[in-house]
C-alpha cells in the first residue's frame, strides 16, 4: 500500500508528461486527479489503521541505490506516525488542488504540462517525507525545488514569472548548500546517513553527556570535525551540524533572510500557491527538523537560534502583510508568519506542537489560497483588493469558506487554528531556552497583526461598496462546483481538525501516538508544562484575535478613510513595511549588483579585451588580417609577380651586403 501511495503521483506525472498531448487535456486532468485521490484515500486508511495501531516503525526497501565504503544508500520507505501525518497532509491537499485546477485552468492550452508538474511536485514531496536516509531526503528536497521552479514559471512568457522562478531556485540553493554540508557533517559524526544509525548514535551521545545536552561538554574532548578552519569537539560539531541543517530549512521554509522568494512565488497559477504554501515545499523544513529531533535535542544553542529566527520571521511577515494589496500576497506573508510559529515551537522543543500546527495550517491555508483563486476567477483575474469590494452577495459560497479559513487562521475558539496556534504560543511561554520569552512576545504580537490583516482582506474583498468597474461587476459569478467542492472539504478540516486530533498530537495521547517518531530529551518538559499554563496567559491569543478584528472593522467598515490617514501620518513606517523591510533592496546592493559588476568585468575585459583581443582569438584575427593583405598581392598578372621577385632579390642582396659589412 505504501509503495502505491508514493508511486501513484509518479505514474500520473509520466502519463501526463509523456503522453499528455496524445491523450488530450481532459484525460490528463482526470488521470492525474484520480491517482492523487486514490493516494489520499490510501493515506487516510494508513493513518487510521497504522497511526492508531500498535506498530512503531515500518521500513520498506525498494532497491539498493549506492554503496561505497561506509556510505550505504537505499530507496527505502520509513513509515511511522510522523510520515503518516505528512502523507495525509500532502496527498489530501494535493488531490484537492488537482480537482480544483480542473476548473481554474480550464482555459489554459497547456493543461497536460501543468498537471504533470503538479504530480511531479507531489511525488518529490512524498520521496522527502518517506525517506529513511538523508540522501533520499535530499533527493526529494531537490525534486520539490525543481518542480516549484517549473510551476512558479509555468506562464514562462511573462517576464515576472521567469524572474520569480529564478529567484525561488537561486535563493533555495543557498539553503540547500547548507543542508548538504549538514548531511556531510552528520556522516562524519555518525558514519552513516541512515536514520536508524544516526538516531542510535544520538541516543548514545545523550547517555554519555548525561541530561545536560551537548553544551555540558562544550570545549572538552578531542576534535571530531574540522569545519571552516576550526577543529570542533563533539559539542561544537553537533551545534555546527544542526545549524547547517537549519540553514537548509530556512531556505525551503522561507525564514527571515532566505524568505524573499516566497511572495514572488505568487506569479504561478493560484493552485500552485496553495500547493507550495500549504502542504509541500514550505513545510519540508519543519518536517526535517522534527525528523532530526534526536540530534537537535543535543544542541540547545541550535534550538535557541531556531527560536530566535522563527519568532523574528513571524513578526516580520505579519508586519509586511498589514500593507499588502494583492490578495495572494497577503496570504503568502501569512504563510511566512505561520511558518515562523512552527519554528518557534521546534526551537523550544515542542516538536509535536509544531507538527500539529503544520497539520491544521495545511487545511485553512489551502482553503484561503483556493478561496482567493475563486475570487480572482470571479472578477476577471483581478488580484488587487482595492479594486474589489461588495462581492459577498455575488459569491456567497466563496465568501463563507474564506470566512471559515480566516477564523481558523486567527485562532477563533474551537477552530483548527485555535488549538494549534495557541499551543505554539503557550509552548513558547513555558520554554526554557534564552529566547523562549522573546518568541512568546513576538508570537503574541503577531497574533494581533494576523487577525488585523486577515479581516482586512475579508472586509476589502467582500464588504463595502463595489470598487470594480461596472463591466467587471456585471460578470461576477460563483465558481463551478469542481472548484467549490475542494473549498467545502477544506472548510471541514479548518473547523474540526484541531478539536479531533488535539489529544493525539499534543494532549494526553501524545506519547502513545508519536512513539519513537519524535524524540524529546529527559530534561524536555515543555509539553507537560504546556498544560499547566495559567488561564490568564492561555486567553491572551484569543484577546489578540478579538482586538485585531475590532481594529480591522474600525478601519475598513466604520471609517474607511482612516487607513489612508494613518498611512499618511506614519509615512516612514508605512513605506518600511510596504518595501518589506528593504530586504530586496539590501540584497540587490550586497549581492546582485556586485555579481553583475564582476560578470560584466569578466565579460568585457576578460573575454572581450584579453581573450578576444590578446589571447588565441586575437592572434588568429591578426593572422587573418596579414593573410588577407598577402592575398591581395595575388592579382594573376605575370609582371606583378616578376616585380615582386625583383623586390625580393633586391632585399636579399641588400641584407647580404649589410651582413658582410658587419
XYZ file of C-alpha atoms in Angstrom:
662
model
C 0.000 0.000 0.000
C 2.744 2.435 0.898
C 4.583 1.837 -2.374
C 1.325 2.552 -4.185
C 0.838 5.834 -2.292
C 4.298 7.034 -3.306
C 4.256 5.790 -6.902
C 0.767 6.904 -7.964
C 1.780 10.584 -8.374
C 4.869 9.463 -10.310
C 2.662 7.433 -12.643
C 0.415 10.457 -13.142
C 3.411 12.645 -13.952
C 4.752 10.166 -16.531
C 1.380 9.702 -18.229
C 0.544 13.412 -18.429
C 4.117 14.456 -19.156
C 4.929 11.927 -21.889
C 1.533 11.309 -23.419
C -0.445 14.411 -22.467
C -0.596 15.825 -25.973
C -1.623 12.462 -27.361
C -4.383 11.650 -24.866
C -5.592 15.243 -24.534
C -6.074 17.703 -21.674
C -9.207 16.096 -20.232
C -7.622 12.669 -19.963
C -4.506 14.189 -18.356
C -6.609 16.064 -15.794
C -8.782 13.116 -14.878
C -5.924 10.597 -14.775
C -3.632 12.640 -12.522
C -6.528 13.714 -10.287
C -7.808 10.137 -9.946
C -4.329 8.912 -8.995
C -3.981 11.639 -6.348
C -7.442 10.993 -4.918
C -6.551 7.294 -4.646
C -3.265 8.196 -2.915
C -5.134 10.480 -0.499
C -7.702 7.805 0.380
C -4.960 5.230 0.945
C -3.062 7.744 3.093
C -6.066 8.234 5.373
C -6.569 4.469 5.598
C -2.924 4.021 6.565
C -3.110 6.907 9.033
C -6.134 5.471 10.826
C -5.100 1.800 10.734
C -1.372 2.138 11.363
C -1.247 5.503 13.103
C -3.567 4.408 15.860
C -2.337 0.819 15.982
C 0.441 -0.879 17.873
C 3.230 -0.783 15.311
C 6.036 1.718 15.685
C 8.088 1.921 12.510
C 7.973 0.097 9.182
C 10.917 0.049 6.798
C 10.245 -0.983 3.206
C 13.288 -1.209 0.944
C 12.521 -0.831 -2.749
C 16.060 -1.233 -4.069
C 19.709 -0.558 -3.299
C 20.770 2.802 -4.626
C 24.509 3.090 -3.955
C 27.124 1.631 -1.636
C 30.651 2.948 -1.194
C 32.595 2.226 1.962
C 30.501 3.362 4.893
C 28.013 5.100 2.604
C 25.050 2.781 2.117
C 22.009 4.343 0.464
C 18.798 2.566 -0.425
C 15.469 3.787 -1.706
C 13.657 2.828 1.443
C 10.330 3.980 2.868
C 10.244 4.845 6.570
C 6.660 4.595 7.801
C 5.934 5.944 11.273
C 3.444 8.412 12.786
C 5.335 11.448 11.515
C 5.429 10.045 7.989
C 1.727 9.195 8.072
C 0.785 12.708 9.176
C 2.752 14.149 6.259
C 1.255 11.627 3.810
C -2.228 12.730 4.842
C -1.351 16.416 4.555
C 0.472 16.210 1.228
C -1.900 13.878 -0.587
C -5.114 15.405 0.751
C -4.198 18.947 -0.211
C -2.583 17.876 -3.496
C -5.625 15.846 -4.566
C -7.950 18.772 -3.813
C -5.639 21.135 -5.695
C -5.715 18.775 -8.690
C -9.527 18.726 -8.681
C -9.735 22.489 -8.175
C -7.334 23.053 -11.074
C -9.687 21.284 -13.491
C -11.967 24.293 -13.152
C -9.401 27.017 -12.550
C -7.160 26.119 -15.508
C -9.857 25.092 -17.980
C -8.938 27.895 -20.435
C -5.206 27.198 -20.399
C -3.956 25.417 -23.528
C -1.080 23.728 -21.648
C -3.068 21.836 -19.036
C -1.316 18.458 -19.571
C 2.020 20.056 -18.724
C 0.525 21.797 -15.678
C -0.981 18.625 -14.240
C 2.229 16.728 -14.938
C 4.170 19.311 -12.924
C 1.649 19.113 -10.047
C 2.058 15.329 -9.870
C 5.853 15.607 -10.051
C 5.726 18.099 -7.182
C 3.672 15.689 -5.086
C 5.913 12.710 -5.860
C 9.032 14.656 -4.854
C 7.420 15.640 -1.567
C 6.423 12.036 -0.893
C 10.012 10.951 -1.554
C 11.083 13.505 1.039
C 8.652 12.583 3.802
C 9.042 8.799 3.384
C 12.852 8.897 3.294
C 14.791 6.563 5.541
C 18.117 8.298 4.985
C 19.391 11.791 4.419
C 20.437 11.237 0.794
C 16.930 10.171 -0.184
C 15.576 13.147 1.728
C 17.903 15.427 -0.210
C 16.743 13.841 -3.469
C 13.126 14.680 -2.636
C 14.259 18.067 -1.317
C 15.799 18.993 -4.668
C 12.923 17.420 -6.580
C 10.497 19.738 -4.801
C 12.758 22.666 -5.680
C 12.819 21.659 -9.349
C 9.054 21.204 -9.523
C 8.466 24.548 -7.784
C 10.704 26.232 -10.367
C 8.648 24.699 -13.170
C 5.308 25.612 -11.572
C 6.165 29.162 -10.495
C 7.443 29.843 -14.015
C 4.601 27.920 -15.679
C 3.473 31.032 -17.572
C 7.014 31.449 -18.853
C 6.087 34.083 -21.429
C 5.601 36.518 -18.515
C 8.964 38.091 -17.553
C 7.780 38.401 -13.943
C 7.042 34.660 -13.773
C 10.504 33.809 -15.111
C 12.128 36.176 -12.640
C 10.133 34.705 -9.730
C 11.038 31.138 -10.716
C 14.728 32.041 -10.943
C 14.593 33.855 -7.617
C 12.999 30.860 -5.868
C 15.538 28.494 -7.421
C 18.613 30.596 -6.569
C 17.605 31.533 -3.009
C 16.811 27.916 -2.230
C 20.232 26.866 -3.486
C 21.763 28.912 -0.680
C 19.823 26.966 1.909
C 20.392 23.677 0.105
C 24.155 24.260 0.217
C 23.918 24.463 3.999
C 21.719 21.368 4.083
C 24.142 19.234 2.110
C 27.051 20.424 4.272
C 24.974 19.369 7.267
C 24.483 15.937 5.710
C 28.246 15.644 5.233
C 28.734 16.607 8.877
C 26.219 14.014 10.065
C 28.035 11.352 8.058
C 31.358 12.335 9.637
C 29.925 12.240 13.172
C 27.831 9.081 12.909
C 29.415 7.213 9.992
C 26.094 6.816 8.198
C 23.268 8.709 6.514
C 20.629 6.151 7.596
C 18.239 7.434 10.242
C 18.337 4.311 12.415
C 22.116 4.520 12.760
C 22.056 8.288 13.303
C 19.348 8.149 15.969
C 21.067 5.264 17.779
C 24.307 7.261 17.799
C 22.475 10.338 19.077
C 20.947 8.270 21.896
C 24.404 7.023 22.887
C 25.722 10.588 22.942
C 22.799 11.736 25.051
C 23.590 8.969 27.550
C 27.274 9.894 27.661
C 26.540 13.583 28.206
C 24.021 12.962 30.930
C 20.973 15.107 30.957
C 22.773 18.325 30.224
C 22.880 18.077 26.465
C 25.806 18.741 24.216
C 26.742 22.015 25.880
C 27.694 20.098 29.033
C 30.781 19.045 27.231
C 31.453 22.320 25.459
C 35.086 22.761 24.725
C 36.003 19.367 26.113
C 37.081 16.261 24.344
C 39.077 15.555 21.226
C 38.158 17.267 17.956
C 35.775 15.201 15.848
C 35.027 17.601 12.997
C 37.064 20.177 11.085
C 34.834 22.931 9.774
C 35.723 26.376 8.414
C 39.249 26.103 9.798
C 38.139 25.075 13.288
C 38.703 21.730 14.981
C 35.433 21.136 16.818
C 34.810 18.767 19.735
C 31.569 16.810 19.790
C 29.542 19.632 21.356
C 30.595 22.219 18.805
C 30.328 19.722 15.966
C 26.715 18.891 16.847
C 25.835 22.572 17.036
C 27.524 23.287 13.692
C 25.762 20.372 12.007
C 22.377 21.385 13.438
C 22.826 24.979 12.295
C 23.738 23.811 8.788
C 20.653 21.618 8.672
C 18.603 24.561 9.889
C 20.067 26.723 7.119
C 18.557 24.261 4.663
C 15.235 24.525 6.483
C 15.425 28.327 6.376
C 15.627 28.305 2.595
C 12.897 25.765 1.984
C 10.556 27.140 4.660
C 11.241 30.810 3.851
C 12.600 32.007 7.165
C 13.939 35.526 7.604
C 16.972 36.065 5.416
C 16.024 33.417 2.878
C 12.356 34.387 2.664
C 12.489 36.702 -0.335
C 11.400 34.081 -2.871
C 8.102 33.247 -1.177
C 5.945 36.300 -2.079
C 7.199 36.269 -5.656
C 6.092 32.642 -5.970
C 2.578 34.112 -6.393
C 3.442 34.605 -10.087
C 2.468 30.990 -10.689
C -1.175 29.900 -11.022
C -3.157 30.144 -7.783
C -3.444 26.355 -7.275
C 0.357 26.281 -7.273
C 0.368 28.813 -4.466
C -1.947 26.594 -2.425
C 0.217 23.537 -3.009
C 3.525 25.262 -2.241
C 2.338 27.239 0.778
C 0.005 24.749 2.410
C 1.246 21.235 2.004
C 4.535 20.826 0.351
C 7.634 22.883 -0.194
C 7.440 25.283 2.733
C 6.635 22.561 5.255
C 9.656 20.496 4.254
C 11.957 22.428 6.581
C 9.618 21.968 9.546
C 9.358 18.259 8.818
C 13.134 17.890 8.520
C 13.818 19.482 11.885
C 11.132 17.331 13.519
C 12.616 14.218 11.920
C 16.082 15.174 13.154
C 14.836 15.947 16.680
C 17.208 13.377 18.270
C 20.153 15.466 17.072
C 18.657 18.884 17.765
C 17.871 17.819 21.322
C 21.641 17.566 21.834
C 22.281 21.203 20.926
C 20.475 23.820 22.985
C 22.389 26.512 21.127
C 20.941 25.419 17.805
C 17.418 25.279 19.254
C 17.870 28.801 20.618
C 18.823 30.039 17.148
C 15.773 28.292 15.686
C 13.540 30.029 18.240
C 15.008 33.455 17.517
C 14.764 33.146 13.741
C 11.243 31.699 13.876
C 9.903 34.425 16.168
C 11.513 37.211 14.159
C 10.119 35.744 10.944
C 6.628 35.586 12.444
C 6.719 39.287 13.321
C 8.409 40.374 10.077
C 5.912 38.659 7.811
C 2.952 39.857 9.879
C 4.065 43.495 9.631
C 4.544 43.249 5.867
C 1.172 41.528 5.464
C -0.506 44.586 7.025
C 0.046 46.767 3.949
C -0.148 44.334 1.030
C -2.897 44.930 -1.510
C -2.535 41.815 -3.656
C -4.915 39.217 -2.209
C -2.486 36.358 -2.828
C 0.476 38.206 -1.331
C -1.407 38.860 1.895
C -1.973 35.121 2.279
C 1.635 34.413 1.240
C 3.025 36.587 4.028
C 0.575 34.913 6.373
C 2.183 31.601 5.422
C 5.642 33.001 6.117
C 4.460 34.196 9.540
C 2.824 30.876 10.445
C 5.991 29.023 9.467
C 7.748 31.233 11.987
C 5.283 29.973 14.596
C 6.177 26.380 13.728
C 9.896 27.055 14.134
C 9.298 28.724 17.479
C 7.630 25.506 18.629
C 10.540 23.465 17.275
C 13.035 25.772 18.960
C 11.545 25.303 22.420
C 11.454 21.535 21.925
C 7.698 21.213 21.311
C 8.063 19.121 18.160
C 4.553 17.666 18.357
C 3.095 21.168 18.634
C 4.986 22.257 15.508
C 3.678 19.296 13.511
C 0.187 19.873 14.897
C 0.225 23.439 13.600
C 1.637 22.204 10.295
C -1.269 19.755 10.084
C -4.066 22.217 10.826
C -2.410 25.032 8.874
C -2.470 22.909 5.720
C -6.271 22.866 5.753
C -7.058 26.512 6.403
C -4.179 27.921 4.387
C -5.048 25.787 1.333
C -8.639 26.920 1.870
C -7.616 30.585 1.852
C -5.458 30.265 -1.254
C -8.067 28.343 -3.218
C -10.708 30.776 -1.978
C -8.550 33.640 -3.250
C -8.344 31.833 -6.577
C -12.134 31.622 -6.655
C -12.318 35.377 -6.036
C -9.785 36.080 -8.789
C -11.716 33.782 -11.128
C -14.946 35.671 -10.428
C -13.559 39.197 -11.004
C -11.819 38.610 -14.322
C -8.359 37.846 -12.909
C -8.128 40.981 -10.770
C -5.894 40.498 -7.679
C -5.799 43.996 -6.152
C -8.209 44.132 -3.209
C -8.587 47.891 -3.689
C -10.471 47.125 -6.900
C -12.873 44.649 -5.303
C -15.454 45.139 -2.581
C -19.093 44.194 -2.344
C -18.568 40.613 -3.540
C -20.260 38.932 -0.571
C -23.695 38.577 -2.182
C -22.338 37.599 -5.586
C -20.111 34.691 -4.480
C -21.615 33.548 -1.159
C -20.020 30.087 -1.029
C -16.553 31.517 -1.630
C -17.236 34.205 0.966
C -18.269 31.852 3.745
C -15.474 29.366 3.076
C -12.913 32.177 3.240
C -14.505 33.421 6.465
C -14.061 29.913 7.893
C -10.421 29.919 6.784
C -9.914 33.340 8.373
C -11.485 32.239 11.646
C -9.176 29.232 11.751
C -6.101 31.282 10.870
C -6.773 33.903 13.513
C -7.497 31.312 16.199
C -11.217 31.739 16.750
C -12.300 29.424 19.602
C -12.664 25.766 18.704
C -11.488 26.126 15.089
C -8.344 24.292 13.995
C -6.037 27.269 14.490
C -7.354 27.883 17.991
C -5.861 24.609 19.208
C -2.593 24.524 17.284
C -1.663 28.212 17.144
C -2.447 28.805 20.799
C -0.413 25.686 21.660
C 2.609 27.234 19.919
C 2.278 30.466 21.896
C 1.839 28.636 25.193
C 4.800 26.350 24.424
C 6.956 29.431 23.885
C 5.777 30.816 27.230
C 6.888 27.698 29.115
C 10.034 27.140 27.031
C 13.384 27.158 28.770
C 15.871 28.491 26.240
C 17.088 32.068 26.415
C 14.849 33.277 23.562
C 11.678 31.488 24.630
C 10.082 34.626 26.107
C 11.224 36.581 23.080
C 9.387 34.017 20.974
C 6.295 34.283 23.161
C 6.174 38.077 22.963
C 6.608 38.215 19.194
C 4.095 35.456 18.520
C 1.517 37.255 20.688
C 2.072 40.491 18.755
C 1.942 38.536 15.501
C -1.410 37.050 16.556
C -2.824 40.587 16.797
C -1.380 41.588 13.416
C -2.525 38.334 11.786
C -6.094 38.934 12.891
C -5.979 42.503 11.593
C -4.671 41.780 8.086
C -6.811 38.648 7.723
C -10.033 40.554 8.444
C -8.737 43.449 6.354
C -8.662 41.011 3.434
C -12.242 39.903 4.116
C -13.578 43.456 4.513
C -11.776 44.898 1.471
C -12.731 41.984 -0.764
C -16.294 41.187 0.224
C -17.755 44.151 2.115
C -18.426 47.793 1.391
C -19.285 49.304 -1.949
C -18.016 47.664 -5.175
C -14.841 49.351 -6.391
C -14.518 47.348 -9.599
C -15.797 48.637 -12.916
C -19.415 48.111 -13.850
C -18.366 45.679 -16.573
C -16.400 43.522 -14.104
C -19.236 43.565 -11.558
C -21.679 42.571 -14.275
C -19.677 39.398 -14.942
C -19.015 38.438 -11.301
C -20.132 34.845 -10.772
C -19.673 31.977 -8.374
C -17.092 29.367 -9.266
C -18.165 25.991 -10.688
C -18.705 23.037 -8.360
C -15.391 21.453 -9.352
C -13.752 24.430 -7.602
C -16.235 24.769 -4.734
C -16.160 21.135 -3.584
C -12.457 21.327 -2.566
C -13.271 24.534 -0.666
C -16.068 22.819 1.245
C -13.893 19.800 2.117
C -11.072 22.037 3.331
C -13.587 24.029 5.378
C -14.398 20.872 7.323
C -10.694 20.410 8.087
C -10.306 24.067 9.049
C -13.175 23.742 11.514
C -12.631 20.319 13.061
C -9.007 19.170 12.524
C -7.941 20.798 15.765
C -10.624 19.504 18.100
C -10.429 15.960 16.681
C -6.655 15.499 16.762
C -5.516 17.794 19.580
C -5.407 14.988 22.139
C -3.195 12.837 19.942
C -0.774 15.490 18.695
C -0.201 17.472 21.894
C -2.598 16.117 24.510
C -2.702 13.136 26.828
C -2.305 10.640 23.996
C 0.968 12.281 22.861
C 3.361 9.541 23.958
C 1.202 6.705 22.665
C 0.549 8.408 19.341
C 4.018 9.645 18.414
C 6.005 6.818 19.948
C 9.573 6.987 18.684
C 8.699 9.261 15.741
C 9.586 12.366 17.737
C 12.317 12.482 20.351
C 12.402 14.647 23.453
C 15.229 14.539 25.943
C 14.768 13.744 29.626
C 15.058 17.447 30.510
C 12.437 18.496 27.969
C 9.220 19.055 29.939
C 7.648 21.631 27.646
C 4.610 19.513 26.768
C 3.890 18.805 30.428
C 4.298 22.455 31.349
C 2.140 23.422 28.386
C -0.925 22.019 30.095
C -0.162 23.877 33.338
C -0.315 27.376 31.828
C -2.498 29.784 33.784
C -5.822 30.822 32.280
C -4.718 34.457 32.078
C -1.805 33.503 29.822
C -3.811 30.997 27.775
C -6.514 33.571 26.962
C -4.092 36.196 25.587
C -4.035 34.858 21.967
C -7.849 34.929 21.882
C -7.838 38.512 23.178
C -5.353 39.459 20.455
C -7.578 37.804 17.855
C -10.627 39.774 19.002
C -8.662 43.027 19.199
C -7.326 42.589 15.672
C -10.847 42.012 14.367
C -12.115 45.133 16.135
C -9.345 47.326 14.731
C -9.870 45.985 11.211
C -13.624 46.641 11.491
C -12.966 50.191 12.649
C -10.539 50.819 9.799
C -12.389 49.266 6.874
C -16.074 49.188 7.809
C -16.794 52.012 10.257
C -14.367 54.599 8.847
C -12.794 53.559 5.501
C -10.858 56.840 5.296
C -8.898 56.002 8.454
C -6.263 53.679 6.853
C -5.177 56.426 4.448
C -4.924 58.940 7.278
C -2.819 56.601 9.419
C -0.545 55.748 6.473
C -0.023 59.462 5.733
C 0.704 60.225 9.385
C 3.267 57.422 9.651
C 4.674 57.584 6.140
C 8.129 56.274 7.053
C 6.835 53.211 8.888
C 4.284 52.545 6.144
C 6.983 52.653 3.467
C 9.217 50.421 5.584
C 6.514 47.751 5.752
C 5.437 48.279 2.143
C 9.014 47.744 0.955
C 9.296 44.537 3.015
C 11.892 45.939 5.416
C 14.023 46.734 2.326
C 15.427 43.213 2.175
C 15.212 43.089 -1.615
C 16.997 46.420 -1.919
C 19.646 45.333 0.586
C 20.293 42.057 -1.242
C 20.366 43.920 -4.538
C 23.080 46.204 -3.143
C 25.109 43.491 -1.391
C 24.857 40.591 -3.819
C 23.103 41.311 -7.117
C 24.960 44.460 -8.177
C 28.444 43.172 -7.231
C 27.701 39.889 -9.034
C 26.586 41.796 -12.124
C 29.667 44.055 -11.929
C 32.017 41.075 -11.672
C 30.214 39.334 -14.508
C 30.372 42.434 -16.711
C 34.102 42.865 -15.979
C 34.860 39.243 -16.838
C 32.742 39.541 -19.981
C 34.000 42.864 -21.340
C 37.580 42.860 -20.094
C 38.432 39.226 -19.528
C 36.672 37.726 -22.509
C 36.446 40.720 -24.859
C 39.749 42.519 -24.438
C 42.057 39.788 -23.149
C 40.836 36.561 -24.752
C 39.344 38.074 -27.895
C 41.936 40.856 -28.148
C 45.245 39.458 -26.900
C 44.614 35.753 -26.493
C 44.218 32.978 -29.046
C 41.273 34.680 -30.672
C 43.243 37.917 -31.043
C 46.292 36.161 -32.534
C 44.148 34.287 -35.020
C 42.451 37.547 -36.007
C 45.830 39.198 -36.687
C 46.964 36.205 -38.797
C 43.785 36.518 -40.824
C 44.458 40.244 -41.358
C 48.008 39.610 -42.545
C 46.851 36.763 -44.775
C 44.180 38.967 -46.329
C 46.797 41.585 -47.182
C 49.119 38.974 -48.692
C 46.295 37.526 -50.719
C 45.735 40.947 -52.291
C 49.146 40.595 -53.982
C 47.895 37.607 -55.963
C 46.478 39.555 -58.926
C 47.076 36.954 -61.646
C 49.333 39.245 -63.762
C 52.797 37.869 -64.591
C 54.584 41.236 -64.473
C 53.252 41.775 -60.925
C 54.874 38.512 -59.809
C 58.114 39.395 -61.664
C 58.166 42.749 -59.972
C 57.643 41.120 -56.568
C 60.537 38.699 -57.298
C 62.841 41.595 -58.193
C 61.935 43.330 -54.956
C 62.728 40.140 -53.060
C 66.093 39.732 -54.844
C 66.945 43.344 -54.105
C 66.053 42.870 -50.446
C 68.156 39.681 -50.238
C 71.226 41.356 -51.836
C 70.887 44.320 -49.532
C 70.743 42.075 -46.479
C 73.833 40.142 -47.627
C 75.763 43.342 -48.232
C 74.888 44.745 -44.857
C 75.704 41.445 -43.245
C 79.115 41.401 -44.939
C 79.865 44.864 -43.676
C 79.127 43.890 -40.134
